[in-house]
PDB file of C-alpha atoms in Angstrom:
ATOM      1  CA  ASP C  23      -0.015   0.001  -0.002  1.00 96.00           C
ATOM      2  CA  ILE C  24       1.101   3.583  -0.606  1.00 97.00           C
ATOM      3  CA  GLN C  25       1.825   5.380   2.639  1.00 98.00           C
ATOM      4  CA  MET C  26       0.844   9.027   2.938  1.00 98.00           C
ATOM      5  CA  THR C  27       2.699  11.079   5.506  1.00 97.00           C
ATOM      6  CA  GLN C  28       1.306  14.481   6.472  1.00 97.00           C
ATOM      7  CA  SER C  29       3.005  17.154   8.493  1.00 97.00           C
ATOM      8  CA  PRO C  30       2.490  18.720  10.842  1.00 97.00           C
ATOM      9  CA  SER C  31      -0.062  16.579  12.723  1.00 97.00           C
ATOM     10  CA  SER C  32      -1.352  19.712  14.421  1.00 97.00           C
ATOM     11  CA  LEU C  33      -0.937  23.397  13.809  1.00 95.00           C
ATOM     12  CA  SER C  34      -1.921  26.538  15.670  1.00 96.00           C
ATOM     13  CA  ALA C  35      -2.265  29.735  13.643  1.00 96.00           C
ATOM     14  CA  SER C  36      -3.913  33.137  13.760  1.00 96.00           C
ATOM     15  CA  VAL C  37      -6.632  34.638  11.573  1.00 96.00           C
ATOM     16  CA  GLY C  38      -5.002  36.040   8.469  1.00 96.00           C
ATOM     17  CA  ASP C  39      -1.970  33.718   8.619  1.00 97.00           C
ATOM     18  CA  ARG C  40      -0.702  31.767   5.673  1.00 97.00           C
ATOM     19  CA  VAL C  41      -0.940  28.073   6.537  1.00 97.00           C
ATOM     20  CA  THR C  42       0.947  25.268   4.791  1.00 98.00           C
ATOM     21  CA  ILE C  43       0.512  21.516   5.168  1.00 98.00           C
ATOM     22  CA  THR C  44       2.693  18.975   3.429  1.00 98.00           C
ATOM     23  CA  CYS C  45       1.940  15.448   2.306  1.00 98.00           C
ATOM     24  CA  GLN C  46       4.508  12.935   1.144  1.00 98.00           C
ATOM     25  CA  ALA C  47       3.738   9.728  -0.676  1.00 98.00           C
ATOM     26  CA  SER C  48       5.869   6.609  -0.259  1.00 98.00           C
ATOM     27  CA  GLN C  49       6.124   6.301  -4.063  1.00 97.00           C
ATOM     28  CA  ASP C  50       5.435   8.374  -7.139  1.00 97.00           C
ATOM     29  CA  ILE C  51       1.704   9.040  -7.448  1.00 97.00           C
ATOM     30  CA  SER C  52       1.919  11.628 -10.258  1.00 95.00           C
ATOM     31  CA  ASN C  53      -0.832  14.163  -9.412  1.00 96.00           C
ATOM     32  CA  TYR C  54      -3.347  11.629  -8.126  1.00 98.00           C
ATOM     33  CA  LEU C  55      -3.859  13.381  -4.869  1.00 98.00           C
ATOM     34  CA  ASN C  56      -6.867  15.023  -3.190  1.00 98.00           C
ATOM     35  CA  TRP C  57      -7.272  17.218  -0.114  1.00 98.00           C
ATOM     36  CA  TYR C  58     -10.249  17.076   2.248  1.00 98.00           C
ATOM     37  CA  GLN C  59     -11.480  19.268   5.081  1.00 98.00           C
ATOM     38  CA  GLN C  60     -13.346  17.729   8.024  1.00 98.00           C
ATOM     39  CA  LYS C  61     -15.024  19.891  10.630  1.00 97.00           C
ATOM     40  CA  PRO C  62     -15.864  18.388  14.039  1.00 94.00           C
ATOM     41  CA  GLY C  63     -18.873  16.091  13.871  1.00 94.00           C
ATOM     42  CA  LYS C  64     -19.163  16.441  10.101  1.00 97.00           C
ATOM     43  CA  ALA C  65     -18.288  14.359   7.059  1.00 98.00           C
ATOM     44  CA  PRO C  66     -15.134  15.211   5.108  1.00 98.00           C
ATOM     45  CA  LYS C  67     -15.457  17.609   2.205  1.00 98.00           C
ATOM     46  CA  LEU C  68     -13.393  17.481  -0.977  1.00 98.00           C
ATOM     47  CA  LEU C  69     -11.512  20.741  -1.435  1.00 98.00           C
ATOM     48  CA  ILE C  70      -8.807  20.039  -4.014  1.00 98.00           C
ATOM     49  CA  TYR C  71      -8.510  17.228  -6.558  1.00 97.00           C
ATOM     50  CA  ASP C  72      -5.702  16.185  -8.864  1.00 97.00           C
ATOM     51  CA  ALA C  73      -3.252  17.965  -6.539  1.00 97.00           C
ATOM     52  CA  SER C  74      -4.096  21.486  -7.601  1.00 97.00           C
ATOM     53  CA  ASN C  75      -7.668  21.824  -8.883  1.00 97.00           C
ATOM     54  CA  LEU C  76     -10.133  23.641  -6.669  1.00 97.00           C
ATOM     55  CA  GLU C  77     -13.487  21.918  -6.239  1.00 96.00           C
ATOM     56  CA  THR C  78     -16.452  24.015  -7.330  1.00 95.00           C
ATOM     57  CA  GLY C  79     -17.566  26.435  -4.636  1.00 95.00           C
ATOM     58  CA  VAL C  80     -14.397  26.181  -2.560  1.00 97.00           C
ATOM     59  CA  PRO C  81     -12.912  29.608  -1.689  1.00 97.00           C
ATOM     60  CA  SER C  82      -9.857  30.640  -3.613  1.00 97.00           C
ATOM     61  CA  ARG C  83      -7.780  31.042  -0.455  1.00 97.00           C
ATOM     62  CA  PHE C  84      -7.306  27.259  -0.608  1.00 98.00           C
ATOM     63  CA  SER C  85      -4.748  25.941  -3.023  1.00 98.00           C
ATOM     64  CA  GLY C  86      -2.642  22.834  -3.685  1.00 98.00           C
ATOM     65  CA  SER C  87       0.502  22.036  -5.550  1.00 98.00           C
ATOM     66  CA  GLY C  88       2.987  19.283  -6.141  1.00 97.00           C
ATOM     67  CA  SER C  89       3.463  16.070  -8.084  1.00 97.00           C
ATOM     68  CA  GLY C  90       5.347  12.839  -7.733  1.00 97.00           C
ATOM     69  CA  THR C  91       5.842  12.283  -4.021  1.00 98.00           C
ATOM     70  CA  ASP C  92       5.668  15.770  -2.503  1.00 98.00           C
ATOM     71  CA  PHE C  93       2.571  17.895  -2.166  1.00 98.00           C
ATOM     72  CA  ILE C  94       1.607  21.141  -0.452  1.00 98.00           C
ATOM     73  CA  PHE C  95      -1.768  22.424   0.705  1.00 98.00           C
ATOM     74  CA  THR C  96      -2.021  26.135   1.452  1.00 98.00           C
ATOM     75  CA  ILE C  97      -4.562  28.459   3.021  1.00 98.00           C
ATOM     76  CA  SER C  98      -3.457  31.942   1.947  1.00 97.00           C
ATOM     77  CA  SER C  99      -5.277  33.841   4.689  1.00 97.00           C
ATOM     78  CA  LEU C 100      -6.730  31.769   7.513  1.00 97.00           C
ATOM     79  CA  GLN C 101     -10.363  32.392   8.437  1.00 96.00           C
ATOM     80  CA  PRO C 102     -12.115  31.303  11.622  1.00 95.00           C
ATOM     81  CA  GLU C 103     -14.323  28.922   9.672  1.00 96.00           C
ATOM     82  CA  ASP C 104     -11.213  27.035   8.447  1.00 96.00           C
ATOM     83  CA  ILE C 105     -10.797  25.350  11.805  1.00 95.00           C
ATOM     84  CA  ALA C 106     -10.868  21.699  10.880  1.00 97.00           C
ATOM     85  CA  THR C 107      -8.741  18.638  10.252  1.00 98.00           C
ATOM     86  CA  TYR C 108      -7.264  18.333   6.783  1.00 98.00           C
ATOM     87  CA  TYR C 109      -6.436  15.058   5.017  1.00 98.00           C
ATOM     88  CA  CYS C 110      -4.573  14.211   1.865  1.00 98.00           C
ATOM     89  CA  GLN C 111      -5.568  11.080  -0.089  1.00 98.00           C
ATOM     90  CA  GLN C 112      -3.904   9.252  -2.950  1.00 98.00           C
ATOM     91  CA  TYR C 113      -5.828   7.406  -5.636  1.00 98.00           C
ATOM     92  CA  ASP C 114      -2.954   6.287  -7.885  1.00 97.00           C
ATOM     93  CA  ASN C 115      -3.255   2.717  -6.580  1.00 96.00           C
ATOM     94  CA  LEU C 116      -5.798   0.757  -4.642  1.00 96.00           C
ATOM     95  CA  PRO C 117      -6.332   0.819  -1.750  1.00 97.00           C
ATOM     96  CA  TYR C 118      -6.961   4.541  -1.624  1.00 98.00           C
ATOM     97  CA  THR C 119      -4.946   5.773   1.356  1.00 98.00           C
ATOM     98  CA  PHE C 120      -5.166   8.885   3.467  1.00 98.00           C
ATOM     99  CA  GLY C 121      -2.636  10.884   5.421  1.00 98.00           C
ATOM    100  CA  GLN C 122      -3.071  10.821   9.200  1.00 98.00           C
ATOM    101  CA  GLY C 123      -4.553  14.307   9.185  1.00 98.00           C
ATOM    102  CA  THR C 124      -3.521  17.795  10.256  1.00 98.00           C
ATOM    103  CA  LYS C 125      -5.604  19.409  12.989  1.00 97.00           C
ATOM    104  CA  LEU C 126      -5.719  23.155  12.490  1.00 96.00           C
ATOM    105  CA  GLN C 127      -6.436  25.347  15.500  1.00 93.00           C
ATOM    106  CA  ILE C 128      -6.595  29.082  16.023  1.00 85.00           C
TER     107      ILE C 128
ATOM    108  CA  GLU L  10     -28.448  18.432  -4.846  1.00 94.00           C
ATOM    109  CA  VAL L  11     -26.625  15.210  -4.122  1.00 97.00           C
ATOM    110  CA  GLN L  12     -27.847  13.467  -0.981  1.00 98.00           C
ATOM    111  CA  LEU L  13     -26.419  10.342   0.619  1.00 98.00           C
ATOM    112  CA  VAL L  14     -28.120   9.015   3.725  1.00 98.00           C
ATOM    113  CA  GLU L  15     -26.599   6.083   5.575  1.00 98.00           C
ATOM    114  CA  SER L  16     -28.530   3.873   7.932  1.00 98.00           C
ATOM    115  CA  GLY L  17     -28.225   0.514   9.685  1.00 97.00           C
ATOM    116  CA  GLY L  18     -25.517   1.220  12.185  1.00 97.00           C
ATOM    117  CA  GLY L  19     -25.699   0.095  15.767  1.00 97.00           C
ATOM    118  CA  LEU L  20     -24.282  -2.132  18.452  1.00 98.00           C
ATOM    119  CA  VAL L  21     -23.281  -5.670  17.480  1.00 98.00           C
ATOM    120  CA  LYS L  22     -21.330  -8.393  19.244  1.00 98.00           C
ATOM    121  CA  PRO L  23     -17.984  -9.634  17.913  1.00 98.00           C
ATOM    122  CA  GLY L  24     -18.574 -12.258  15.259  1.00 98.00           C
ATOM    123  CA  GLY L  25     -21.927 -10.763  14.388  1.00 98.00           C
ATOM    124  CA  SER L  26     -23.237  -9.225  11.152  1.00 98.00           C
ATOM    125  CA  LEU L  27     -24.723  -5.943  10.127  1.00 98.00           C
ATOM    126  CA  ARG L  28     -25.897  -4.449   6.850  1.00 98.00           C
ATOM    127  CA  LEU L  29     -25.518  -0.774   6.164  1.00 98.00           C
ATOM    128  CA  SER L  30     -27.544   1.057   3.568  1.00 98.00           C
ATOM    129  CA  CYS L  31     -26.900   4.320   1.773  1.00 98.00           C
ATOM    130  CA  ALA L  32     -29.872   5.924   0.050  1.00 98.00           C
ATOM    131  CA  ALA L  33     -28.773   8.175  -2.808  1.00 98.00           C
ATOM    132  CA  SER L  34     -30.563  10.993  -4.598  1.00 98.00           C
ATOM    133  CA  GLY L  35     -29.831  14.041  -6.710  1.00 97.00           C
ATOM    134  CA  PHE L  36     -27.671  12.316  -9.296  1.00 97.00           C
ATOM    135  CA  THR L  37     -27.764   9.394 -11.692  1.00 97.00           C
ATOM    136  CA  PHE L  38     -26.937   6.645  -9.243  1.00 98.00           C
ATOM    137  CA  SER L  39     -26.700   3.882 -11.824  1.00 97.00           C
ATOM    138  CA  ASN L  40     -23.786   5.647 -13.524  1.00 97.00           C
ATOM    139  CA  ALA L  41     -21.868   6.297 -10.283  1.00 98.00           C
ATOM    140  CA  TRP L  42     -19.005   4.466  -8.702  1.00 98.00           C
ATOM    141  CA  MET L  43     -19.468   4.397  -4.951  1.00 98.00           C
ATOM    142  CA  SER L  44     -17.098   3.902  -2.037  1.00 98.00           C
ATOM    143  CA  TRP L  45     -17.320   3.244   1.681  1.00 98.00           C
ATOM    144  CA  VAL L  46     -14.902   4.990   4.027  1.00 98.00           C
ATOM    145  CA  ARG L  47     -14.710   4.492   7.786  1.00 98.00           C
ATOM    146  CA  GLN L  48     -13.346   6.491  10.668  1.00 98.00           C
ATOM    147  CA  VAL L  49     -12.683   5.318  14.186  1.00 98.00           C
ATOM    148  CA  PRO L  50     -13.997   8.114  16.425  1.00 94.00           C
ATOM    149  CA  GLY L  51     -11.211  10.633  16.978  1.00 94.00           C
ATOM    150  CA  LYS L  52      -8.945   8.965  14.399  1.00 96.00           C
ATOM    151  CA  GLY L  53      -8.213   9.199  10.690  1.00 97.00           C
ATOM    152  CA  LEU L  54      -9.959   8.050   7.533  1.00 98.00           C
ATOM    153  CA  GLU L  55      -9.726   4.530   6.126  1.00 98.00           C
ATOM    154  CA  TRP L  56     -11.065   3.493   2.722  1.00 98.00           C
ATOM    155  CA  VAL L  57     -13.115   0.273   2.979  1.00 98.00           C
ATOM    156  CA  GLY L  58     -13.984  -0.529  -0.612  1.00 98.00           C
ATOM    157  CA  ARG L  59     -15.790   0.513  -3.739  1.00 98.00           C
ATOM    158  CA  ILE L  60     -18.186  -0.715  -6.390  1.00 98.00           C
ATOM    159  CA  LYS L  61     -18.158   0.407  -9.987  1.00 98.00           C
ATOM    160  CA  SER L  62     -21.230   1.118 -12.032  1.00 98.00           C
ATOM    161  CA  LYS L  63     -22.772  -1.802 -13.876  1.00 97.00           C
ATOM    162  CA  THR L  64     -21.790  -0.207 -17.186  1.00 97.00           C
ATOM    163  CA  ASP L  65     -18.178  -0.329 -15.992  1.00 96.00           C
ATOM    164  CA  GLY L  66     -18.535  -3.946 -14.914  1.00 96.00           C
ATOM    165  CA  GLY L  67     -20.055  -3.547 -11.442  1.00 97.00           C
ATOM    166  CA  THR L  68     -16.886  -4.952  -9.896  1.00 97.00           C
ATOM    167  CA  THR L  69     -15.853  -4.472  -6.320  1.00 98.00           C
ATOM    168  CA  ASP L  70     -12.530  -3.817  -4.590  1.00 98.00           C
ATOM    169  CA  TYR L  71     -11.806  -3.968  -0.902  1.00 98.00           C
ATOM    170  CA  ALA L  72      -9.184  -2.961   1.625  1.00 98.00           C
ATOM    171  CA  ALA L  73      -7.186  -5.866   3.032  1.00 98.00           C
ATOM    172  CA  PRO L  74      -8.620  -5.678   6.588  1.00 97.00           C
ATOM    173  CA  VAL L  75     -12.166  -6.321   5.338  1.00 98.00           C
ATOM    174  CA  THR L  76     -11.578  -8.615   2.371  1.00 98.00           C
ATOM    175  CA  GLY L  77     -13.572 -11.807   2.737  1.00 97.00           C
ATOM    176  CA  ARG L  78     -15.764 -10.349   5.497  1.00 98.00           C
ATOM    177  CA  PHE L  79     -17.405  -7.297   3.904  1.00 98.00           C
ATOM    178  CA  THR L  80     -19.421  -7.192   0.683  1.00 98.00           C
ATOM    179  CA  ILE L  81     -20.462  -4.070  -1.191  1.00 98.00           C
ATOM    180  CA  SER L  82     -23.507  -4.234  -3.432  1.00 98.00           C
ATOM    181  CA  ARG L  83     -25.924  -1.876  -5.102  1.00 98.00           C
ATOM    182  CA  ASP L  84     -29.555  -1.796  -6.159  1.00 98.00           C
ATOM    183  CA  ASP L  85     -29.816   0.746  -8.934  1.00 98.00           C
ATOM    184  CA  SER L  86     -33.604   0.445  -9.049  1.00 97.00           C
ATOM    185  CA  LYS L  87     -33.692   1.649  -5.415  1.00 98.00           C
ATOM    186  CA  THR L  88     -30.689   3.996  -5.815  1.00 98.00           C
ATOM    187  CA  THR L  89     -29.231   2.347  -2.730  1.00 98.00           C
ATOM    188  CA  LEU L  90     -25.753   1.188  -1.834  1.00 98.00           C
ATOM    189  CA  TYR L  91     -25.135  -1.556   0.714  1.00 98.00           C
ATOM    190  CA  LEU L  92     -22.307  -2.748   2.912  1.00 98.00           C
ATOM    191  CA  GLN L  93     -22.784  -6.235   4.312  1.00 98.00           C
ATOM    192  CA  MET L  94     -20.447  -6.768   7.222  1.00 98.00           C
ATOM    193  CA  ASN L  95     -19.888 -10.270   8.583  1.00 98.00           C
ATOM    194  CA  SER L  96     -17.539 -11.702  11.209  1.00 98.00           C
ATOM    195  CA  LEU L  97     -17.289  -8.289  12.805  1.00 98.00           C
ATOM    196  CA  LYS L  98     -14.350  -7.484  15.014  1.00 98.00           C
ATOM    197  CA  THR L  99     -13.909  -4.878  17.709  1.00 97.00           C
ATOM    198  CA  GLU L 100     -11.525  -3.050  15.383  1.00 97.00           C
ATOM    199  CA  ASP L 101     -14.381  -2.528  12.900  1.00 98.00           C
ATOM    200  CA  THR L 102     -15.919  -0.049  15.320  1.00 98.00           C
ATOM    201  CA  ALA L 103     -16.145   3.196  13.369  1.00 98.00           C
ATOM    202  CA  VAL L 104     -18.354   5.712  11.647  1.00 98.00           C
ATOM    203  CA  TYR L 105     -19.038   4.443   8.150  1.00 98.00           C
ATOM    204  CA  TYR L 106     -19.502   6.919   5.331  1.00 98.00           C
ATOM    205  CA  CYS L 107     -20.717   6.252   1.814  1.00 98.00           C
ATOM    206  CA  THR L 108     -19.270   8.495  -0.887  1.00 98.00           C
ATOM    207  CA  THR L 109     -19.517   9.019  -4.585  1.00 98.00           C
ATOM    208  CA  ASP L 110     -16.278   7.968  -6.232  1.00 97.00           C
ATOM    209  CA  LEU L 111     -15.223   9.775  -9.409  1.00 94.00           C
ATOM    210  CA  GLY L 112     -12.303   7.487 -10.094  1.00 90.00           C
ATOM    211  CA  GLY L 113     -10.665   8.371  -6.822  1.00 93.00           C
ATOM    212  CA  HIS L 114     -12.266  11.723  -6.090  1.00 95.00           C
ATOM    213  CA  LEU L 115     -14.597  11.143  -3.147  1.00 97.00           C
ATOM    214  CA  ASP L 116     -16.671  14.186  -3.856  1.00 94.00           C
ATOM    215  CA  SER L 117     -19.952  13.713  -1.989  1.00 97.00           C
ATOM    216  CA  TRP L 118     -20.289  12.128   1.427  1.00 98.00           C
ATOM    217  CA  GLY L 119     -23.171  11.027   3.623  1.00 98.00           C
ATOM    218  CA  GLN L 120     -23.426  11.997   7.265  1.00 97.00           C
ATOM    219  CA  GLY L 121     -22.133   8.643   8.403  1.00 97.00           C
ATOM    220  CA  THR L 122     -23.525   5.856  10.585  1.00 98.00           C
ATOM    221  CA  LEU L 123     -21.830   4.537  13.711  1.00 98.00           C
ATOM    222  CA  VAL L 124     -21.062   0.857  14.051  1.00 98.00           C
ATOM    223  CA  THR L 125     -19.988  -0.358  17.475  1.00 98.00           C
ATOM    224  CA  VAL L 126     -18.653  -3.891  17.869  1.00 98.00           C
ATOM    225  CA  SER L 127     -18.573  -4.849  21.510  1.00 97.00           C
ATOM    226  CA  SER L 128     -19.533  -7.668  23.807  1.00 95.00           C
TER     227      SER L 128
END
């Protein structure tokens, strides 16, 4: 199975900060990577697909980049409603695998 | 609007069985690939398995921990997805989500249903 390693596992930031989360795959996954946001008590929500494409309706302060084994998720200006846990997920090979999550706090 | 509503969760003893359902609406269910994802409370996400549309063969794939014990099926006439879980173990305790699966993009999720395996 492809292992996905996210860092950091938790992050404290202030409103307006630029926030960056990294995700590393254990092998080359091209751009077959998605990012999800999960708020407490809610289901995950797809934010970014194919490493860098913003899902419809997702604010433009969210962005993603990378290919191969190294990926970056960025929030350009943190808002209070962005408090959540963020997960990367690869779909290059089955089984789909997720990173362990990054809990973002203000 | 896409809606996915899971049901069927509950408390079951180790070794027991449970069938989860996911009622779908707001999209052409028969054309959709569907996945199940689970989450131990307070922990991360784990993909359980998926089923392709019948036009794409209707085949299923599973994660290793559930292979041979879980079965995913679909009833396109009822726009409903199922997860039959047999030989349940305590480590299967989790919230189970059904999702649409656009070839790896899990783009719509249900609210989840909690399965607790305990004696």
